Amino acid sequence: MNDEVGDGEVLASYNFAYLDEQTKRMIRRAILKAIAIPGYQVPFASREMPMPYGWGTGGVQVTAAIIGPEDTLKVIDQGADDTTNAVSIRAFFAKTARVKTTMQTGKATLIQTRHRIPEEALTNDQILVYQVPIPEPLRFLEPRETETRKMHGLEEYGLMHVKLYEDIAKNGHIATTYAYPVKVAGRYVMDPSPTPKFDNPKMNQCEALQLFGAGREKRIYAVPPYTNVVSLDFEDHPFEVTKFEEPCALCGSEGAYLDEVILDDKGHKMFVCSDTDYCEKQQRKKMQNLGEEAKQRAFS
Amino acid sequence: MMGQLPMKDAYEGGFENPVFDSQNTFRAIMKAMAEPGLIVFCKKMTMPPNPLLPLTAAAFLTLCDEDVSFYLANESINEAAKNWIKFQTGARLASSLSEAGFIFVDSGRSLLNLEVLAHGTDECPDRSATLIVQTNGFQTGDEFILEGPGIKTRRSLFIEGLPEGFLKAWTKNVQRFPCGVDILFVSSDGFAGLPRSTRIVKKQNIKRNANVCCG
């Protein structure tokens, strides 16, 4: 089927949003199962995409299966709209689906993300699609799929607690800082993809539907809106989010996730927001406030 | 607006724009399943033979193809509907209820024996059946109070025409979690989802206007 587009151009060789309709139906069925069993990894027949594994082939397939002409797409890579992965995936859908794209979190209906959750709270009308490299939280503890499947089936997650305990025994605290395991709706232990643990609380009772796609590992999983997502911890070592000592060097906001930026070879560095859209908004706000203050001073 | 015609050829009445119509339908179904009990409106894009409603037909066209099997649960179901789904989707007709991936139920009449359906295994709970259940609407009927993932606190759902023992059958289904079956309720103009993760905490007969969402 050709995707006839408004300006008379026809993308002759590709269907709308690249994937063929049978593939979309297969992915859509997997998504519905994933939503019905929150946190459970549904196997799906992942296709080869025109990008290497590890570059978001799972997320791209999920996005391609749900995106429509009415959608406005935002793509972020570690919070930023302007890094390679984000730019190329955004361009991919702009070309194959002719959808509107945006860099503003609030204007997007569909957000595909690599390893971050936007700072701005998501709404019920939005869908967040995660790119996932290793969907199985137990994989590094138990390499056999037959065994991890059994462990999930029996809700046998003791091994994960042992791992967290070993963290404490070695380091005095839980040293896992990203891909921090969570329990979804009181049943399945799930890998939130390598998002920093800073973002874990945002997944809990999130208003948006969260979908996870792992292309190489051929798994799709989901967290419906308003679902309990609890980070695993111990009574005497409760889960704690990463705290930063200084505010963002560009926008001055506290309480956002910061990236370390090396400035020179003499050890100088700065910390800036990883969410570029959020940072720009805060900078604009700061400038407006400065302007207002200057105006008030001038007239007082 | 396209209506429903009594006896129609299997070759006609499918999506006019299969790519966009199925995307549109899927987003409505996904919203309904992600927020159980929410009524998600969807426009009519098919003209199936009786007793299939246009949105029931749209759900089959969106989710079924040669990779899945379906079953029509009502004995009264006519050949025309069976042939229409077969021709339009390419899906196989399952030889029994327990083998079917998608099961059509008209007005919820024979919806009690959920146990005979495929409900997956502890290791693969996704190998389970999805029921597509036609109702007379979401405005009147029994009120069900729902809780679970996708619901902020509680949500009420009115379903017309469900059999008496449904609450008991569903409670059993929920107890099997993560195994179990999922239900997509269909009316003349909308979908409402009832995945296996949703608990019915109460059933009452008060009549009131239901929650409505434009999806």
XYZ file of C-alpha atoms in Angstrom:
515
model
C 0.000 0.000 0.000
C 1.355 3.374 -0.899
C 1.374 6.206 1.511
C -0.032 9.007 -0.545
C 0.922 12.268 1.056
C -0.512 15.725 0.824
C 2.070 17.334 -1.425
C 1.588 14.739 -4.157
C 4.702 12.807 -3.242
C 4.292 9.057 -2.792
C 6.616 6.941 -0.690
C 6.276 4.105 -3.140
C 8.184 1.316 -1.476
C 7.113 1.732 2.144
C 3.883 1.461 4.027
C 2.786 4.227 6.430
C 5.272 4.299 9.336
C 7.561 1.819 7.549
C 6.184 -1.465 8.960
C 3.811 -3.619 6.934
C 0.287 -4.094 8.270
C 0.712 -7.721 9.322
C 3.710 -6.786 11.451
C 1.750 -3.941 13.001
C -1.119 -6.293 13.882
C 1.326 -8.719 15.507
C 2.886 -5.913 17.550
C -0.536 -4.499 18.436
C -1.672 -7.876 19.776
C 1.504 -8.061 21.875
C 0.893 -4.543 23.226
C -2.642 -5.434 24.351
C -1.350 -8.516 26.173
C 1.409 -6.439 27.750
C -1.139 -3.911 29.013
C -3.352 -6.666 30.417
C -0.414 -8.180 32.336
C 1.502 -5.119 33.604
C 5.250 -5.723 33.784
C 5.190 -9.098 32.012
C 7.469 -9.353 28.969
C 5.462 -10.470 25.951
C 7.542 -12.138 23.213
C 7.013 -10.690 19.740
C 8.398 -11.352 16.272
C 10.739 -8.378 16.157
C 11.631 -7.308 12.625
C 14.857 -6.019 11.198
C 14.720 -2.269 11.098
C 16.834 0.094 9.018
C 19.085 0.732 12.019
C 21.378 -1.487 14.048
C 20.220 -3.345 17.163
C 20.902 -1.249 20.211
C 19.743 1.925 18.513
C 16.122 1.645 19.520
C 14.728 -0.968 17.129
C 12.222 -2.115 19.764
C 10.994 1.366 20.571
C 10.764 2.220 16.890
C 8.616 -0.844 16.178
C 6.250 -0.031 19.043
C 5.996 3.580 17.880
C 5.432 2.492 14.258
C 2.613 0.169 15.333
C 0.692 2.828 17.246
C 1.468 6.121 15.502
C -1.171 7.822 13.337
C -1.412 10.962 11.227
C -2.954 12.839 14.173
C 0.036 12.289 16.433
C 2.762 14.741 17.371
C 5.995 12.911 18.036
C 8.850 13.818 20.355
C 11.994 11.713 20.545
C 14.600 12.030 23.277
C 17.948 10.398 23.813
C 19.056 10.662 27.452
C 16.686 13.589 27.810
C 17.964 15.514 24.805
C 16.081 16.172 21.573
C 19.188 17.043 19.612
C 21.465 14.019 19.945
C 22.101 11.528 17.125
C 19.648 8.816 18.125
C 16.804 11.255 18.775
C 17.402 13.257 15.602
C 17.525 10.213 13.337
C 14.465 8.493 14.810
C 12.503 11.743 14.631
C 13.565 12.162 10.992
C 12.643 8.523 10.313
C 9.017 9.052 11.374
C 8.805 12.500 9.831
C 9.671 10.790 6.542
C 7.834 7.471 6.762
C 4.712 8.644 8.611
C 4.659 12.353 7.797
C 3.705 13.166 11.375
C 4.207 16.455 13.150
C 7.230 16.453 15.427
C 8.012 18.609 18.405
C 10.712 19.100 20.979
C 8.266 20.300 23.635
C 7.112 17.672 26.086
C 3.723 19.308 26.589
C 2.897 19.393 22.881
C 3.698 15.747 22.139
C 1.076 13.008 22.053
C 3.700 10.304 21.621
C 7.186 10.413 23.152
C 9.839 7.857 22.305
C 12.657 7.842 24.795
C 16.072 6.377 25.295
C 16.961 6.200 28.990
C 15.084 9.190 30.460
C 11.611 10.265 31.506
C 10.889 13.950 30.824
C 10.995 16.244 33.880
C 7.620 17.754 33.009
C 4.829 15.562 34.362
C 3.177 13.543 31.598
C -0.564 13.715 31.022
C -3.227 11.114 30.420
C -3.335 11.926 26.684
C 0.307 11.039 26.175
C 2.073 7.749 25.510
C 5.696 7.137 26.474
C 7.611 4.528 24.448
C 10.893 3.285 25.919
C 13.805 1.815 23.986
C 14.985 -1.181 25.961
C 18.320 -3.002 25.511
C 17.918 -5.844 28.076
C 14.292 -6.314 29.135
C 14.928 -9.136 31.610
C 15.820 -7.749 35.068
C 17.026 -11.196 36.161
C 19.239 -11.795 33.114
C 22.577 -10.949 34.753
C 21.649 -13.128 37.716
C 20.348 -16.063 35.681
C 21.328 -16.310 32.013
C 18.836 -19.053 31.074
C 15.533 -17.805 29.668
C 13.808 -21.060 30.722
C 14.797 -20.326 34.332
C 13.960 -16.613 34.398
C 10.559 -17.442 32.893
C 9.988 -19.928 35.719
C 11.133 -17.379 38.301
C 8.641 -14.828 37.005
C 5.946 -17.483 36.882
C 6.561 -18.440 40.513
C 7.088 -14.818 41.579
C 10.473 -15.958 42.855
C 12.450 -12.755 43.166
C 14.695 -13.611 46.101
C 17.750 -13.521 43.872
C 17.144 -9.878 43.030
C 16.997 -8.996 46.726
C 20.241 -10.906 47.270
C 21.836 -8.785 44.552
C 20.672 -5.574 46.224
C 21.843 -6.937 49.580
C 25.292 -7.671 48.122
C 25.378 -4.043 46.994
C 24.845 -2.989 50.593
C 27.381 -5.498 51.937
C 30.036 -4.219 49.522
C 29.281 -0.510 49.385
C 27.196 0.260 52.450
C 24.287 1.317 50.257
C 22.399 0.077 47.179
C 24.848 1.056 44.462
C 22.535 0.386 41.517
C 21.977 3.786 39.933
C 20.269 2.952 36.644
C 18.030 0.100 35.444
C 16.976 -0.060 39.086
C 14.464 -2.942 39.405
C 10.829 -2.137 40.130
C 7.777 -4.161 41.034
C 4.740 -3.419 38.895
C 1.204 -3.627 40.305
C 2.464 -5.835 43.113
C 3.365 -8.746 40.840
C 6.103 -8.610 38.205
C 9.640 -7.367 38.782
C 10.484 -5.234 35.762
C 13.528 -3.528 34.301
C 12.607 0.131 33.791
C 15.207 0.195 30.956
C 18.494 1.957 31.764
C 16.806 5.129 32.994
C 18.566 6.630 36.004
C 16.920 5.568 39.263
C 16.144 9.271 39.635
C 13.273 8.654 37.190
C 11.802 5.620 38.953
C 9.331 7.602 41.096
C 7.937 9.210 37.915
C 6.780 5.791 36.706
C 4.645 5.254 39.788
C 1.003 6.256 39.203
C 2.111 7.981 35.985
C -0.845 9.435 34.079
C 0.529 8.361 30.711
C 0.582 4.853 29.251
C 4.154 3.512 29.251
C 5.188 0.991 26.589
C 8.572 -0.749 26.419
C 10.090 -2.279 23.286
C 13.219 -4.424 23.101
C 14.042 -5.201 19.448
C 17.026 -7.502 19.702
C 15.558 -9.367 22.684
C 12.104 -9.453 21.053
C 10.043 -8.393 24.045
C 7.299 -5.831 24.648
C 6.018 -4.848 28.084
C 3.839 -2.124 29.500
C 2.720 -0.138 32.505
C -0.844 1.206 32.216
C -1.594 4.680 33.585
C -2.234 4.934 37.346
C -0.324 1.784 38.189
C 1.828 1.192 41.243
C 5.497 0.970 40.337
C 7.630 0.379 43.427
C 11.423 0.407 43.461
C 12.756 -2.642 45.325
C 14.465 -1.859 48.622
C 14.822 -2.885 52.276
C 13.172 -1.432 55.375
C 16.538 -0.323 56.752
C 17.864 0.703 53.330
C 14.927 2.447 51.677
C 15.057 3.465 48.023
C 16.555 6.926 47.563
C 16.696 9.065 44.434
C 19.961 10.582 43.279
C 20.515 14.047 44.732
C 22.684 16.725 43.181
C 24.765 19.140 45.203
C 24.458 22.091 42.892
C 21.693 23.379 40.646
C 21.847 23.232 36.838
C 24.608 25.572 35.605
C 22.433 26.812 32.730
C 18.930 27.224 34.126
C 19.550 27.061 37.863
C 16.826 24.530 38.560
C 17.151 22.204 41.497
C 15.499 18.830 41.503
C 16.156 17.995 37.858
C 18.454 15.233 36.664
C 21.882 16.636 35.743
C 24.537 15.496 33.275
C 28.227 16.112 33.896
C 29.832 18.125 31.104
C 33.634 18.198 30.886
C 34.798 21.690 29.910
C 38.561 21.319 29.360
C 41.491 19.026 30.084
C 42.229 20.746 33.394
C 39.419 19.086 35.312
C 36.824 21.814 34.938
C 33.278 20.603 34.555
C 29.711 21.737 34.868
C 26.406 20.061 35.622
C 23.461 20.765 33.334
C 19.931 19.407 32.940
C 19.777 16.248 30.859
C 16.234 17.186 29.736
C 16.985 19.877 27.132
C 13.381 20.980 26.665
C 12.922 21.425 30.423
C 16.214 23.325 30.707
C 15.307 25.725 27.883
C 11.925 26.389 29.465
C 13.535 27.143 32.831
C 16.069 29.447 31.156
C 13.263 31.348 29.409
C 11.417 31.656 32.716
C 14.577 32.946 34.382
C 15.090 35.551 31.667
C 11.450 36.653 31.956
C 11.791 37.019 35.728
C 14.997 39.033 35.324
C 13.195 41.255 32.817
C 10.277 41.788 35.206
C 12.630 42.654 38.052
C 14.535 45.128 35.893
C 11.246 46.718 34.835
C 10.110 47.023 38.451
C 13.428 48.561 39.475
C 13.247 51.036 36.605
C 9.768 52.196 37.603
C 10.226 52.234 41.384
C -22.443 7.387 8.768
C -22.489 3.797 7.644
C -25.175 1.535 9.056
C -25.620 -2.171 9.330
C -27.152 -4.212 6.531
C -28.813 -7.564 7.202
C -27.220 -10.075 4.819
C -24.104 -8.907 3.058
C -21.500 -10.381 0.891
C -18.296 -11.386 2.649
C -16.344 -9.330 0.150
C -17.786 -5.982 1.120
C -17.997 -3.798 4.176
C -14.369 -3.838 5.333
C -12.191 -0.812 6.042
C -12.055 1.755 3.280
C -8.542 2.787 4.312
C -7.138 -0.322 6.000
C -3.920 1.352 7.184
C -5.438 4.389 8.848
C -8.757 2.860 9.904
C -7.034 0.027 11.742
C -4.588 2.441 13.382
C -7.501 4.571 14.518
C -9.390 1.557 15.851
C -6.318 0.181 17.581
C -5.664 3.394 19.465
C -9.243 3.330 20.754
C -8.912 -0.332 21.790
C -5.503 0.293 23.403
C -6.920 3.225 25.388
C -9.862 1.082 26.473
C -7.597 -1.736 27.666
C -5.101 0.627 29.339
C -7.867 2.371 31.289
C -10.357 -0.368 32.088
C -13.987 0.664 32.275
C -13.442 3.901 30.382
C -15.762 4.193 27.402
C -13.715 5.134 24.366
C -15.699 6.314 21.394
C -14.706 5.291 17.898
C -16.287 6.135 14.581
C -17.953 3.451 12.490
C -15.778 2.449 9.563
C -17.178 -0.952 8.551
C -20.446 -2.468 7.327
C -20.441 -6.081 8.525
C -23.322 -8.556 8.272
C -25.604 -9.154 11.276
C -25.150 -9.684 14.164
C -21.691 -8.062 14.069
C -21.654 -4.407 15.074
C -19.441 -2.093 12.977
C -16.984 -1.676 15.875
C -16.874 -5.428 16.518
C -15.960 -5.915 12.893
C -13.373 -3.138 13.169
C -11.796 -4.866 16.180
C -11.535 -8.139 14.229
C -10.035 -6.367 11.215
C -7.529 -4.572 13.451
C -6.364 -7.538 15.517
C -6.880 -10.682 13.431
C -5.024 -12.160 10.495
C -3.743 -15.526 9.293
C -1.601 -15.838 12.443
C -4.572 -16.150 14.804
C -7.738 -18.169 15.192
C -11.214 -17.029 16.143
C -14.426 -18.556 17.373
C -18.004 -17.370 17.412
C -19.470 -18.337 20.748
C -23.157 -18.052 20.004
C -24.924 -20.959 18.402
C -27.245 -18.518 16.699
C -24.378 -16.942 14.817
C -24.976 -17.083 11.105
C -22.710 -18.245 8.325
C -22.521 -14.761 6.846
C -20.743 -13.343 9.900
C -18.362 -16.294 10.036
C -17.521 -16.012 6.353
C -17.116 -12.269 6.592
C -14.489 -12.482 9.345
C -12.723 -15.351 7.569
C -12.557 -13.537 4.260
C -11.796 -10.069 5.586
C -9.073 -11.056 8.071
C -7.748 -14.397 6.842
C -7.955 -15.732 10.398
C -8.597 -19.457 10.955
C -11.823 -20.658 12.469
C -10.808 -22.511 15.654
C -12.219 -26.002 16.053
C -13.146 -25.384 19.685
C -13.483 -22.573 22.214
C -10.350 -23.605 24.076
C -8.161 -23.182 20.999
C -9.377 -19.779 19.915
C -7.311 -16.607 20.254
C -10.241 -14.272 19.699
C -13.780 -15.153 20.668
C -16.879 -13.313 19.608
C -19.752 -13.229 22.079
C -23.052 -11.561 21.244
C -24.696 -9.614 24.077
C -22.827 -11.562 26.713
C -25.360 -14.365 26.803
C -22.979 -17.322 26.868
C -20.188 -15.656 28.763
C -20.067 -17.757 31.903
C -17.668 -20.570 31.301
C -14.419 -18.608 31.128
C -12.532 -21.620 32.454
C -12.694 -23.590 29.217
C -10.925 -20.783 27.347
C -7.174 -20.538 26.809
C -5.821 -18.609 29.770
C -2.093 -19.142 29.298
C 0.378 -20.724 31.695
C 2.275 -19.252 34.637
C 5.335 -19.008 32.414
C 3.503 -17.759 29.321
C 0.335 -16.008 30.519
C 0.126 -14.182 27.190
C -0.983 -17.351 25.399
C -4.557 -16.597 26.288
C -7.862 -15.715 24.684
C -9.374 -12.294 24.142
C -13.160 -12.049 24.228
C -14.859 -9.495 22.032
C -18.230 -9.063 23.673
C -21.067 -7.079 22.156
C -23.309 -5.222 24.563
C -26.443 -3.182 24.095
C -24.631 -0.155 25.455
C -22.822 1.379 28.407
C -25.558 3.722 29.578
C -27.806 1.396 31.543
C -27.710 -2.086 32.986
C -25.717 -3.392 35.914
C -23.117 -1.070 37.407
C -19.722 -2.573 38.070
C -17.201 -0.807 40.306
C -13.702 -1.505 39.035
C -10.256 -1.325 40.598
C -6.781 -2.129 39.352
C -3.992 -0.926 37.058
C -5.191 1.812 34.700
C -7.733 3.099 37.211
C -6.811 6.002 39.488
C -9.105 5.137 42.374
C -12.262 3.401 41.248
C -14.262 3.554 38.051
C -17.835 2.555 37.427
C -18.876 0.781 34.251
C -22.428 0.090 33.177
C -22.925 -2.911 30.962
C -26.230 -3.915 29.541
C -27.115 -7.552 29.037
C -24.534 -9.492 31.025
C -25.632 -12.839 32.458
C -26.305 -13.257 36.208
C -23.210 -15.262 37.070
C -20.735 -12.972 35.330
C -19.380 -11.413 38.518
C -18.523 -14.837 39.920
C -16.912 -15.979 36.670
C -14.831 -12.787 36.464
C -13.697 -13.027 40.084
C -12.367 -16.499 39.314
C -10.619 -15.131 36.240
C -8.914 -12.398 38.265
C -7.752 -14.917 40.862
C -5.875 -16.763 38.124
C -3.716 -13.677 37.408
C -1.286 -13.477 35.613
C -3.164 -16.155 33.680
C -6.664 -15.379 32.510
C -8.680 -13.959 29.652
C -9.237 -10.335 28.669
C -12.522 -8.831 27.546
C -13.151 -6.041 25.085
C -16.739 -4.849 25.371
C -18.178 -3.297 22.225
C -21.270 -1.164 21.811
C -22.628 0.605 18.763
C -20.301 3.552 19.289
C -17.546 2.664 21.719
C -15.181 0.222 23.404
C -14.614 -0.587 27.070
C -11.838 -2.889 28.228
C -11.800 -5.396 31.063
C -8.324 -6.930 31.206
C -7.565 -9.748 33.668
C -5.830 -7.264 35.999
C -9.119 -5.462 36.737
C -11.030 -6.434 39.853
C -14.768 -5.937 40.116
C -15.209 -4.831 43.703
C -18.935 -4.316 43.594
C -21.952 -4.849 41.408
C -25.068 -2.779 41.841
C -28.219 -1.934 39.964
C -28.329 1.869 40.375
C -28.954 3.665 37.109
C -26.699 6.637 36.395
C -24.786 8.142 33.501
C -21.486 6.438 32.852
C -18.018 7.898 32.402
C -17.352 8.816 28.838
C -14.174 9.611 26.953
C -13.609 10.664 23.379
C -10.622 8.625 22.218
